[in-house]
Every structure is written in C-alpha cells, then in structure tokens.
Amino acid sequence: MMLEWENGLKLAGKSDTISETDNGLEVADERFQEYIAAIVKLEYIIQPPLTQGDELFRWLQQDELFETSLYSDIPKIISLEDGTVIWRQSEPR
C-alpha cells in the first residue's frame, strides 16, 4: 500500500495489523474517542516531507513497523500499488 500525508511525505508499506483502539482516556471523559489504527511495515520512502521537523518522518526506518490512524498524523490518501485509492481524507485537518 502507499500512504501520503498533507506535508508531501509518501511511503510504501505492507499492512500488518488493523485494530480498534482509543485515545487512552476514561470512557466517561467527554474527550474519549475510539478509532481504527493500522500497523504498517515500512518498505521504502517514496518522498520525504516537504517541510522540516516532521515527527513521524524523524523516526521512520525501513522494515520497521509504525502506527497510522484517523486520530492523529492522519494520512491524506491510502492507495494500493496500482493507484487504486482505498481511503481519502475528506477534509484537511
């Protein structure tokens, strides 16, 4: 799969695990959120971010696992290697 962020970062990886998780707050807390997260094995970096200081990019290493989700550091587009878009962010955050 290919993942692309708003800042220009583009990665190629393989999905390892997809699971439901939460933001660590108590269920009774009004800020509590559940969301889907994916663990991805980085195959290679297609393009580094266009801006300096990107938190995710600083610790990415080839063949390492990283988490991406719809909670924070949300990809703009997730697609298959053939270009088929499987998810697209509807509104930039």
Short mmCIF file of C-alpha atoms in Angstrom, two decimals:
data_model
loop_
_atom_site.label_atom_id
_atom_site.label_comp_id
_atom_site.label_asym_id
_atom_site.label_seq_id
_atom_site.Cartn_x
_atom_site.Cartn_y
_atom_site.Cartn_z
CA MET A 1 0.00 0.00 0.00
CA MET A 2 1.01 3.63 -0.45
CA LEU A 3 0.40 6.29 2.18
CA GLU A 4 0.58 10.03 1.52
CA TRP A 5 0.36 12.89 4.01
CA GLU A 6 -0.58 16.55 3.51
CA ASN A 7 3.08 17.60 4.02
CA GLY A 8 4.20 15.58 0.97
CA LEU A 9 5.52 12.52 2.82
CA LYS A 10 4.86 9.38 0.73
CA LEU A 11 5.58 5.85 1.95
CA ALA A 12 5.22 2.33 0.59
CA GLY A 13 4.38 -0.33 3.14
CA LYS A 14 2.51 -3.51 3.95
CA SER A 15 -0.39 -3.69 6.36
CA ASP A 16 0.47 -5.78 9.43
CA THR A 17 -2.46 -5.30 11.83
CA ILE A 18 -5.68 -3.28 11.89
CA SER A 19 -7.48 -2.84 15.18
CA GLU A 20 -9.88 -0.69 17.13
CA THR A 21 -8.23 1.36 19.85
CA ASP A 22 -8.84 4.54 21.84
CA ASN A 23 -7.05 7.68 22.96
CA GLY A 24 -6.37 6.37 26.47
CA LEU A 25 -8.92 8.48 28.29
CA GLU A 26 -11.65 7.05 30.52
CA VAL A 27 -14.88 6.19 28.69
CA ALA A 28 -16.77 8.71 30.84
CA ASP A 29 -14.46 11.56 29.71
CA GLU A 30 -16.16 13.68 27.04
CA ARG A 31 -12.86 13.75 25.09
CA PHE A 32 -12.75 9.92 24.88
CA GLN A 33 -12.51 8.65 21.30
CA GLU A 34 -12.40 5.22 19.72
CA TYR A 35 -10.81 4.87 16.30
CA ILE A 36 -9.25 2.41 13.90
CA ALA A 37 -5.45 2.16 13.80
CA ALA A 38 -3.25 0.29 11.34
CA ILE A 39 0.23 -1.05 11.99
CA VAL A 40 2.23 -0.81 8.76
CA LYS A 41 5.66 -2.21 7.91
CA LEU A 42 7.62 0.47 6.04
CA GLU A 43 9.04 -0.91 2.80
CA TYR A 44 10.54 2.34 1.50
CA ILE A 45 10.16 6.10 1.49
CA ILE A 46 8.89 7.37 -1.85
CA GLN A 47 9.23 11.04 -0.94
CA PRO A 48 10.33 12.75 2.27
CA PRO A 49 8.12 15.51 3.70
CA LEU A 50 8.35 18.91 2.06
CA THR A 51 8.71 20.57 5.48
CA GLN A 52 11.38 20.07 8.14
CA GLY A 53 10.65 18.69 11.61
CA ASP A 54 8.01 16.11 10.71
CA GLU A 55 7.56 13.96 13.83
CA LEU A 56 6.64 10.73 12.01
CA PHE A 57 9.45 11.04 9.45
CA ARG A 58 12.14 11.57 12.11
CA TRP A 59 11.87 8.03 13.47
CA LEU A 60 10.80 6.03 10.39
CA GLN A 61 13.18 3.25 9.36
CA GLN A 62 12.91 0.75 6.54
CA ASP A 63 11.40 -2.62 7.55
CA GLU A 64 10.18 -1.15 10.87
CA LEU A 65 6.56 -1.05 11.99
CA PHE A 66 4.69 2.21 12.57
CA GLU A 67 1.12 3.09 13.52
CA THR A 68 -1.16 5.29 11.49
CA SER A 69 -4.74 6.13 12.32
CA LEU A 70 -7.59 8.56 11.89
CA TYR A 71 -6.80 10.06 15.33
CA SER A 72 -3.51 11.89 14.76
CA ASP A 73 -0.98 12.31 11.96
CA ILE A 74 -3.72 11.29 9.55
CA PRO A 75 -2.70 10.27 6.01
CA LYS A 76 -4.27 12.26 3.19
CA ILE A 77 -4.53 9.24 0.87
CA ILE A 78 -4.09 5.49 1.24
CA SER A 79 -3.88 3.58 -2.02
CA LEU A 80 -2.88 0.24 -3.47
CA GLU A 81 0.29 -0.11 -5.52
CA ASP A 82 -1.77 0.04 -8.73
CA GLY A 83 -3.03 3.51 -7.73
CA THR A 84 -6.49 2.43 -6.57
CA VAL A 85 -7.44 4.78 -3.73
CA ILE A 86 -8.82 2.82 -0.78
CA TRP A 87 -9.18 5.82 1.54
CA ARG A 88 -9.05 9.59 1.07
CA GLN A 89 -9.31 12.25 3.76
CA SER A 90 -12.50 14.17 3.05
CA GLU A 91 -11.39 17.45 4.67
CA PRO A 92 -7.87 18.56 5.52
CA ARG A 93 -7.45 18.95 9.27
#
